[in-house]
Amino acid sequence: MSTDAVALLGVKPTTFRNSDTMLPSRDANASSVMSIVCGTRNRPAIYERFLNSVIATATVPTELVVGDATKDDLYAANFRTELVEVRVFHECPPLGMLRGYNRCFRECRGEWVVWFNEDCELLPGWDTAAIDYMTAHPEVGLGAVYFKDRLEDGTYEERFRVYEYPRFVPHANFGVLRREFGNEIGWFDERLGWGYGSDSALGLTVIEHGKAVSRIPGCKCIHHRAWDAEMSANHE
């Protein structure tokens, strides 16, 4: 286990019960440039690897806002490095994926907000690529992060891509928005189930509000499907 991740374990996160209570922070008025939102699926080892990639690639003040729906309080709060602050919101009772993500979106303090799965590995340069592109293109309301899958056999897909399904609807599986715009449009539609439908609905909402959905050149991550397989094997 890395020394960075050791500090995450053994600290019970603050619990919220569908209230507006925020975690205490080093400075409640401190601003982050980038807010990363991630939900958890009871996979602390996978989350540790994701966190380490957040720390390793951050080039601007960043907060990682985690919605923890685990029953064993596996994720700790108020962990900090020079550039990254981790803020964990423990759901009691669990809110479900879309409500949980939306809850975290509304707690973000960064100018920019991006969501990832905990089975992602962020690649160097992703944050500056996102900020530079979105700043240069104010007509873009939702920027799509490129990703490629690492498959269960350990091999990688040949090319980076931005969409899963449906491919004919502009959307992002991992996306970047300006926080003010996300608050304006309401983030994910909670009437939908979690999956590609919610991604597509968000893309259409962005378009309905007069903005475009676009790929972000140079903004990349690896999606480790192998990590999913590893976790499934450990629970068999």
PDB file of C-alpha atoms in Angstrom:
ATOM      1  CA  MET A   1       0.000   0.000   0.000  1.00  0.00           C
ATOM      2  CA  SER A   2       1.312   3.432  -0.896  1.00  0.00           C
ATOM      3  CA  THR A   3       2.223   5.967   1.775  1.00  0.00           C
ATOM      4  CA  ASP A   4      -0.255   8.397   0.193  1.00  0.00           C
ATOM      5  CA  ALA A   5      -3.128   5.991   0.637  1.00  0.00           C
ATOM      6  CA  VAL A   6      -2.252   4.850   4.150  1.00  0.00           C
ATOM      7  CA  ALA A   7      -3.684   8.048   5.622  1.00  0.00           C
ATOM      8  CA  LEU A   8      -7.044   7.248   4.065  1.00  0.00           C
ATOM      9  CA  LEU A   9      -7.723   4.184   6.149  1.00  0.00           C
ATOM     10  CA  GLY A  10      -9.134   3.973   9.641  1.00  0.00           C
ATOM     11  CA  VAL A  11     -10.776   7.406   9.795  1.00  0.00           C
ATOM     12  CA  LYS A  12     -14.535   7.423   9.951  1.00  0.00           C
ATOM     13  CA  PRO A  13     -16.112   9.851   7.465  1.00  0.00           C
ATOM     14  CA  THR A  14     -18.736  12.390   8.391  1.00  0.00           C
ATOM     15  CA  THR A  15     -22.250  11.062   7.875  1.00  0.00           C
ATOM     16  CA  PHE A  16     -24.984  13.056   6.227  1.00  0.00           C
ATOM     17  CA  ARG A  17     -28.622  12.050   6.244  1.00  0.00           C
ATOM     18  CA  ASN A  18     -29.893  13.829   3.151  1.00  0.00           C
ATOM     19  CA  SER A  19     -29.006  17.146   4.803  1.00  0.00           C
ATOM     20  CA  ASP A  20     -26.895  20.112   3.743  1.00  0.00           C
ATOM     21  CA  THR A  21     -24.067  19.401   6.211  1.00  0.00           C
ATOM     22  CA  MET A  22     -20.593  19.635   4.662  1.00  0.00           C
ATOM     23  CA  LEU A  23     -17.403  18.083   5.909  1.00  0.00           C
ATOM     24  CA  PRO A  24     -15.070  20.371   7.815  1.00  0.00           C
ATOM     25  CA  SER A  25     -12.226  21.537   5.595  1.00  0.00           C
ATOM     26  CA  ARG A  26      -8.805  23.095   5.968  1.00  0.00           C
ATOM     27  CA  ASP A  27     -10.467  26.357   4.881  1.00  0.00           C
ATOM     28  CA  ALA A  28     -14.156  26.503   4.113  1.00  0.00           C
ATOM     29  CA  ASN A  29     -13.511  29.422   1.765  1.00  0.00           C
ATOM     30  CA  ALA A  30     -10.579  27.821  -0.038  1.00  0.00           C
ATOM     31  CA  SER A  31     -11.166  27.480  -3.746  1.00  0.00           C
ATOM     32  CA  SER A  32     -10.166  24.573  -5.956  1.00  0.00           C
ATOM     33  CA  VAL A  33      -9.736  24.861  -9.687  1.00  0.00           C
ATOM     34  CA  MET A  34     -10.850  21.279 -10.407  1.00  0.00           C
ATOM     35  CA  SER A  35     -13.438  19.199  -8.552  1.00  0.00           C
ATOM     36  CA  ILE A  36     -13.407  15.450  -9.225  1.00  0.00           C
ATOM     37  CA  VAL A  37     -16.537  13.539  -8.232  1.00  0.00           C
ATOM     38  CA  CYS A  38     -16.412   9.789  -7.683  1.00  0.00           C
ATOM     39  CA  GLY A  39     -18.909   7.325  -6.258  1.00  0.00           C
ATOM     40  CA  THR A  40     -17.842   4.181  -4.423  1.00  0.00           C
ATOM     41  CA  ARG A  41     -18.891   0.575  -4.822  1.00  0.00           C
ATOM     42  CA  ASN A  42     -17.348  -1.042  -1.742  1.00  0.00           C
ATOM     43  CA  ARG A  43     -13.978  -1.461  -3.465  1.00  0.00           C
ATOM     44  CA  PRO A  44     -11.328   0.239  -1.299  1.00  0.00           C
ATOM     45  CA  ALA A  45      -8.329  -1.297  -3.089  1.00  0.00           C
ATOM     46  CA  ILE A  46      -9.579  -0.048  -6.456  1.00  0.00           C
ATOM     47  CA  TYR A  47     -10.398   3.350  -4.975  1.00  0.00           C
ATOM     48  CA  GLU A  48      -6.845   3.547  -3.581  1.00  0.00           C
ATOM     49  CA  ARG A  49      -5.404   3.097  -7.052  1.00  0.00           C
ATOM     50  CA  PHE A  50      -7.740   5.733  -8.455  1.00  0.00           C
ATOM     51  CA  LEU A  51      -6.792   8.144  -5.676  1.00  0.00           C
ATOM     52  CA  ASN A  52      -3.079   7.643  -6.308  1.00  0.00           C
ATOM     53  CA  SER A  53      -3.591   8.549  -9.977  1.00  0.00           C
ATOM     54  CA  VAL A  54      -5.474  11.705  -8.915  1.00  0.00           C
ATOM     55  CA  ILE A  55      -2.566  12.712  -6.687  1.00  0.00           C
ATOM     56  CA  ALA A  56       0.083  11.827  -9.268  1.00  0.00           C
ATOM     57  CA  THR A  57      -1.494  13.807 -12.134  1.00  0.00           C
ATOM     58  CA  ALA A  58      -2.861  16.917 -10.381  1.00  0.00           C
ATOM     59  CA  THR A  59      -1.264  20.122 -11.642  1.00  0.00           C
ATOM     60  CA  VAL A  60      -3.837  22.585 -10.239  1.00  0.00           C
ATOM     61  CA  PRO A  61      -5.558  22.825  -6.827  1.00  0.00           C
ATOM     62  CA  THR A  62      -7.955  19.888  -6.868  1.00  0.00           C
ATOM     63  CA  GLU A  63     -10.611  18.446  -4.610  1.00  0.00           C
ATOM     64  CA  LEU A  64     -11.796  14.858  -4.821  1.00  0.00           C
ATOM     65  CA  VAL A  65     -15.415  14.685  -3.652  1.00  0.00           C
ATOM     66  CA  VAL A  66     -16.380  11.096  -2.816  1.00  0.00           C
ATOM     67  CA  GLY A  67     -19.886   9.774  -2.292  1.00  0.00           C
ATOM     68  CA  ASP A  68     -19.433   6.737  -0.039  1.00  0.00           C
ATOM     69  CA  ALA A  69     -22.403   4.380   0.044  1.00  0.00           C
ATOM     70  CA  THR A  70     -20.536   1.510   1.754  1.00  0.00           C
ATOM     71  CA  LYS A  71     -21.898   0.078   4.962  1.00  0.00           C
ATOM     72  CA  ASP A  72     -18.512  -0.290   6.658  1.00  0.00           C
ATOM     73  CA  ASP A  73     -17.257   3.325   6.461  1.00  0.00           C
ATOM     74  CA  LEU A  74     -14.291   2.337   4.307  1.00  0.00           C
ATOM     75  CA  TYR A  75     -13.377   5.785   3.075  1.00  0.00           C
ATOM     76  CA  ALA A  76     -11.831   8.512   5.200  1.00  0.00           C
ATOM     77  CA  ALA A  77     -12.193  12.276   5.059  1.00  0.00           C
ATOM     78  CA  ASN A  78      -9.969  15.360   5.211  1.00  0.00           C
ATOM     79  CA  PHE A  79      -6.969  13.751   3.541  1.00  0.00           C
ATOM     80  CA  ARG A  80      -4.712  16.325   1.879  1.00  0.00           C
ATOM     81  CA  THR A  81      -1.596  16.626  -0.221  1.00  0.00           C
ATOM     82  CA  GLU A  82      -0.074  19.839  -1.546  1.00  0.00           C
ATOM     83  CA  LEU A  83      -2.549  20.032  -4.439  1.00  0.00           C
ATOM     84  CA  VAL A  84      -5.305  17.528  -3.609  1.00  0.00           C
ATOM     85  CA  GLU A  85      -7.920  17.568  -0.856  1.00  0.00           C
ATOM     86  CA  VAL A  86     -10.248  14.603  -0.370  1.00  0.00           C
ATOM     87  CA  ARG A  87     -13.734  15.231   0.996  1.00  0.00           C
ATOM     88  CA  VAL A  88     -15.892  12.157   1.713  1.00  0.00           C
ATOM     89  CA  PHE A  89     -19.649  12.217   2.193  1.00  0.00           C
ATOM     90  CA  HIS A  90     -20.982   9.040   3.741  1.00  0.00           C
ATOM     91  CA  GLU A  91     -24.536   8.307   2.618  1.00  0.00           C
ATOM     92  CA  CYS A  92     -26.945   7.121   5.268  1.00  0.00           C
ATOM     93  CA  PRO A  93     -29.123   5.695   3.873  1.00  0.00           C
ATOM     94  CA  PRO A  94     -27.582   5.151   0.413  1.00  0.00           C
ATOM     95  CA  LEU A  95     -28.930   7.620  -2.129  1.00  0.00           C
ATOM     96  CA  GLY A  96     -28.400   5.583  -5.292  1.00  0.00           C
ATOM     97  CA  MET A  97     -25.897   6.411  -8.012  1.00  0.00           C
ATOM     98  CA  LEU A  98     -27.550   9.422  -9.654  1.00  0.00           C
ATOM     99  CA  ARG A  99     -28.732  11.104  -6.475  1.00  0.00           C
ATOM    100  CA  GLY A 100     -25.374  10.362  -4.881  1.00  0.00           C
ATOM    101  CA  TYR A 101     -23.457  11.933  -7.753  1.00  0.00           C
ATOM    102  CA  ASN A 102     -25.771  14.955  -7.805  1.00  0.00           C
ATOM    103  CA  ARG A 103     -25.320  15.371  -4.043  1.00  0.00           C
ATOM    104  CA  CYS A 104     -21.559  15.472  -4.546  1.00  0.00           C
ATOM    105  CA  PHE A 105     -21.797  17.801  -7.544  1.00  0.00           C
ATOM    106  CA  ARG A 106     -23.608  20.330  -5.376  1.00  0.00           C
ATOM    107  CA  GLU A 107     -20.875  20.158  -2.740  1.00  0.00           C
ATOM    108  CA  CYS A 108     -18.130  20.969  -5.259  1.00  0.00           C
ATOM    109  CA  ARG A 109     -16.162  24.191  -4.893  1.00  0.00           C
ATOM    110  CA  GLY A 110     -14.015  24.099  -8.021  1.00  0.00           C
ATOM    111  CA  GLU A 111     -14.569  26.170 -11.120  1.00  0.00           C
ATOM    112  CA  TRP A 112     -14.605  22.947 -13.145  1.00  0.00           C
ATOM    113  CA  VAL A 113     -16.287  19.640 -12.263  1.00  0.00           C
ATOM    114  CA  VAL A 114     -15.535  16.214 -13.728  1.00  0.00           C
ATOM    115  CA  TRP A 115     -16.860  12.784 -12.837  1.00  0.00           C
ATOM    116  CA  PHE A 116     -14.991   9.481 -13.001  1.00  0.00           C
ATOM    117  CA  ASN A 117     -15.555   5.913 -11.866  1.00  0.00           C
ATOM    118  CA  GLU A 118     -13.246   4.620  -9.160  1.00  0.00           C
ATOM    119  CA  ASP A 119     -11.936   2.009 -11.629  1.00  0.00           C
ATOM    120  CA  CYS A 120     -10.306   4.748 -13.720  1.00  0.00           C
ATOM    121  CA  GLU A 121      -6.656   5.738 -13.841  1.00  0.00           C
ATOM    122  CA  LEU A 122      -6.059   9.365 -14.810  1.00  0.00           C
ATOM    123  CA  LEU A 123      -3.243  10.058 -17.261  1.00  0.00           C
ATOM    124  CA  PRO A 124      -0.758  12.961 -17.037  1.00  0.00           C
ATOM    125  CA  GLY A 125      -1.938  16.231 -18.529  1.00  0.00           C
ATOM    126  CA  TRP A 126      -5.648  15.447 -18.356  1.00  0.00           C
ATOM    127  CA  ASP A 127      -6.536  18.397 -16.099  1.00  0.00           C
ATOM    128  CA  THR A 128      -4.667  21.122 -17.975  1.00  0.00           C
ATOM    129  CA  ALA A 129      -5.986  19.756 -21.283  1.00  0.00           C
ATOM    130  CA  ALA A 130      -9.542  19.982 -19.937  1.00  0.00           C
ATOM    131  CA  ILE A 131      -9.190  23.471 -18.492  1.00  0.00           C
ATOM    132  CA  ASP A 132      -7.370  24.897 -21.516  1.00  0.00           C
ATOM    133  CA  TYR A 133      -9.857  23.453 -24.005  1.00  0.00           C
ATOM    134  CA  MET A 134     -13.020  24.371 -22.103  1.00  0.00           C
ATOM    135  CA  THR A 135     -11.723  27.891 -21.455  1.00  0.00           C
ATOM    136  CA  ALA A 136     -10.869  28.377 -25.133  1.00  0.00           C
ATOM    137  CA  HIS A 137     -14.282  27.054 -26.221  1.00  0.00           C
ATOM    138  CA  PRO A 138     -17.014  28.716 -24.147  1.00  0.00           C
ATOM    139  CA  GLU A 139     -19.593  27.331 -26.563  1.00  0.00           C
ATOM    140  CA  VAL A 140     -18.881  23.844 -25.165  1.00  0.00           C
ATOM    141  CA  GLY A 141     -20.984  22.997 -22.138  1.00  0.00           C
ATOM    142  CA  LEU A 142     -19.868  19.379 -21.695  1.00  0.00           C
ATOM    143  CA  GLY A 143     -16.412  18.100 -22.547  1.00  0.00           C
ATOM    144  CA  ALA A 144     -15.916  14.368 -23.010  1.00  0.00           C
ATOM    145  CA  VAL A 145     -12.806  12.694 -21.581  1.00  0.00           C
ATOM    146  CA  TYR A 146     -11.112  10.167 -23.846  1.00  0.00           C
ATOM    147  CA  PHE A 147     -10.692   6.698 -22.376  1.00  0.00           C
ATOM    148  CA  LYS A 148      -9.557   3.257 -23.368  1.00  0.00           C
ATOM    149  CA  ASP A 149     -10.451   0.030 -21.626  1.00  0.00           C
ATOM    150  CA  ARG A 150      -7.919  -2.285 -20.035  1.00  0.00           C
ATOM    151  CA  LEU A 151      -9.641  -5.609 -20.537  1.00  0.00           C
ATOM    152  CA  GLU A 152      -9.958  -8.540 -18.180  1.00  0.00           C
ATOM    153  CA  ASP A 153      -7.060 -10.371 -19.854  1.00  0.00           C
ATOM    154  CA  GLY A 154      -4.765  -7.403 -19.188  1.00  0.00           C
ATOM    155  CA  THR A 155      -4.673  -6.147 -22.783  1.00  0.00           C
ATOM    156  CA  TYR A 156      -5.720  -2.660 -23.856  1.00  0.00           C
ATOM    157  CA  GLU A 157      -8.069  -1.430 -26.516  1.00  0.00           C
ATOM    158  CA  GLU A 158      -6.204  -0.043 -29.499  1.00  0.00           C
ATOM    159  CA  ARG A 159      -7.695   3.443 -29.488  1.00  0.00           C
ATOM    160  CA  PHE A 160      -8.990   5.996 -27.036  1.00  0.00           C
ATOM    161  CA  ARG A 161     -12.674   6.857 -27.421  1.00  0.00           C
ATOM    162  CA  VAL A 162     -15.259   9.044 -25.738  1.00  0.00           C
ATOM    163  CA  TYR A 163     -18.593   7.235 -26.066  1.00  0.00           C
ATOM    164  CA  GLU A 164     -20.074   3.910 -25.086  1.00  0.00           C
ATOM    165  CA  TYR A 165     -23.694   3.552 -26.174  1.00  0.00           C
ATOM    166  CA  PRO A 166     -25.748   4.988 -27.771  1.00  0.00           C
ATOM    167  CA  ARG A 167     -23.082   6.317 -30.105  1.00  0.00           C
ATOM    168  CA  PHE A 168     -25.522   8.526 -32.032  1.00  0.00           C
ATOM    169  CA  VAL A 169     -26.327  10.750 -29.015  1.00  0.00           C
ATOM    170  CA  PRO A 170     -23.627  13.300 -28.050  1.00  0.00           C
ATOM    171  CA  HIS A 171     -22.643  12.540 -24.463  1.00  0.00           C
ATOM    172  CA  ALA A 172     -19.719  11.771 -22.184  1.00  0.00           C
ATOM    173  CA  ASN A 173     -19.050   8.677 -20.106  1.00  0.00           C
ATOM    174  CA  PHE A 174     -16.617  10.835 -18.105  1.00  0.00           C
ATOM    175  CA  GLY A 175     -17.323  14.515 -18.547  1.00  0.00           C
ATOM    176  CA  VAL A 176     -16.177  18.017 -17.610  1.00  0.00           C
ATOM    177  CA  LEU A 177     -18.507  20.971 -16.986  1.00  0.00           C
ATOM    178  CA  ARG A 178     -18.154  24.422 -15.557  1.00  0.00           C
ATOM    179  CA  ARG A 179     -19.666  24.162 -12.067  1.00  0.00           C
ATOM    180  CA  GLU A 180     -21.989  27.150 -12.538  1.00  0.00           C
ATOM    181  CA  PHE A 181     -23.399  25.627 -15.716  1.00  0.00           C
ATOM    182  CA  GLY A 182     -23.893  22.225 -14.086  1.00  0.00           C
ATOM    183  CA  ASN A 183     -25.806  23.843 -11.237  1.00  0.00           C
ATOM    184  CA  GLU A 184     -27.912  25.725 -13.774  1.00  0.00           C
ATOM    185  CA  ILE A 185     -28.986  22.613 -15.685  1.00  0.00           C
ATOM    186  CA  GLY A 186     -29.367  20.404 -12.602  1.00  0.00           C
ATOM    187  CA  TRP A 187     -26.709  17.763 -13.365  1.00  0.00           C
ATOM    188  CA  PHE A 188     -28.032  14.191 -13.855  1.00  0.00           C
ATOM    189  CA  ASP A 189     -31.750  13.525 -14.302  1.00  0.00           C
ATOM    190  CA  GLU A 190     -32.600  11.523 -11.173  1.00  0.00           C
ATOM    191  CA  ARG A 191     -35.721  10.069 -12.789  1.00  0.00           C
ATOM    192  CA  LEU A 192     -33.485   7.799 -14.865  1.00  0.00           C
ATOM    193  CA  GLY A 193     -31.559   4.701 -13.883  1.00  0.00           C
ATOM    194  CA  TRP A 194     -27.768   4.744 -13.736  1.00  0.00           C
ATOM    195  CA  GLY A 195     -26.173   3.853 -17.048  1.00  0.00           C
ATOM    196  CA  TYR A 196     -25.705   5.163 -20.542  1.00  0.00           C
ATOM    197  CA  GLY A 197     -29.214   6.645 -20.522  1.00  0.00           C
ATOM    198  CA  SER A 198     -28.268   9.166 -17.836  1.00  0.00           C
ATOM    199  CA  ASP A 199     -25.092  10.120 -19.733  1.00  0.00           C
ATOM    200  CA  SER A 200     -27.092  10.676 -22.921  1.00  0.00           C
ATOM    201  CA  ALA A 201     -29.826  12.625 -21.136  1.00  0.00           C
ATOM    202  CA  LEU A 202     -27.217  14.985 -19.676  1.00  0.00           C
ATOM    203  CA  GLY A 203     -25.750  15.547 -23.139  1.00  0.00           C
ATOM    204  CA  LEU A 204     -29.177  16.395 -24.537  1.00  0.00           C
ATOM    205  CA  THR A 205     -29.845  18.752 -21.615  1.00  0.00           C
ATOM    206  CA  VAL A 206     -26.589  20.564 -22.376  1.00  0.00           C
ATOM    207  CA  ILE A 207     -27.662  20.987 -26.008  1.00  0.00           C
ATOM    208  CA  GLU A 208     -31.141  22.174 -24.996  1.00  0.00           C
ATOM    209  CA  HIS A 209     -29.454  24.926 -22.974  1.00  0.00           C
ATOM    210  CA  GLY A 210     -27.633  26.207 -26.042  1.00  0.00           C
ATOM    211  CA  LYS A 211     -24.237  24.577 -25.462  1.00  0.00           C
ATOM    212  CA  ALA A 212     -22.304  21.927 -27.353  1.00  0.00           C
ATOM    213  CA  VAL A 213     -20.914  18.529 -26.362  1.00  0.00           C
ATOM    214  CA  SER A 214     -17.341  18.032 -27.548  1.00  0.00           C
ATOM    215  CA  ARG A 215     -14.326  15.782 -27.165  1.00  0.00           C
ATOM    216  CA  ILE A 216     -11.393  17.246 -25.208  1.00  0.00           C
ATOM    217  CA  PRO A 217      -8.076  16.663 -27.050  1.00  0.00           C
ATOM    218  CA  GLY A 218      -5.372  15.320 -24.754  1.00  0.00           C
ATOM    219  CA  CYS A 219      -7.700  14.638 -21.823  1.00  0.00           C
ATOM    220  CA  LYS A 220      -7.374  10.891 -21.236  1.00  0.00           C
ATOM    221  CA  CYS A 221      -7.830   8.113 -18.709  1.00  0.00           C
ATOM    222  CA  ILE A 222      -7.654   4.338 -18.576  1.00  0.00           C
ATOM    223  CA  HIS A 223     -10.819   2.447 -17.613  1.00  0.00           C
ATOM    224  CA  HIS A 224      -9.703  -0.737 -15.890  1.00  0.00           C
ATOM    225  CA  ARG A 225     -12.286  -3.381 -16.611  1.00  0.00           C
ATOM    226  CA  ALA A 226      -9.656  -5.778 -15.260  1.00  0.00           C
ATOM    227  CA  TRP A 227     -10.141  -4.176 -11.837  1.00  0.00           C
ATOM    228  CA  ASP A 228     -13.831  -5.043 -12.011  1.00  0.00           C
ATOM    229  CA  ALA A 229     -12.955  -8.649 -12.779  1.00  0.00           C
ATOM    230  CA  GLU A 230     -10.441  -8.700  -9.928  1.00  0.00           C
ATOM    231  CA  MET A 231     -13.031  -7.495  -7.461  1.00  0.00           C
ATOM    232  CA  SER A 232     -15.606 -10.011  -8.671  1.00  0.00           C
ATOM    233  CA  ALA A 233     -13.099 -12.834  -8.247  1.00  0.00           C
ATOM    234  CA  ASN A 234     -12.309 -11.709  -4.702  1.00  0.00           C
ATOM    235  CA  HIS A 235     -15.971 -11.947  -3.747  1.00  0.00           C
ATOM    236  CA  GLU A 236     -16.721 -15.327  -5.282  1.00  0.00           C
TER     237      GLU A 236
END
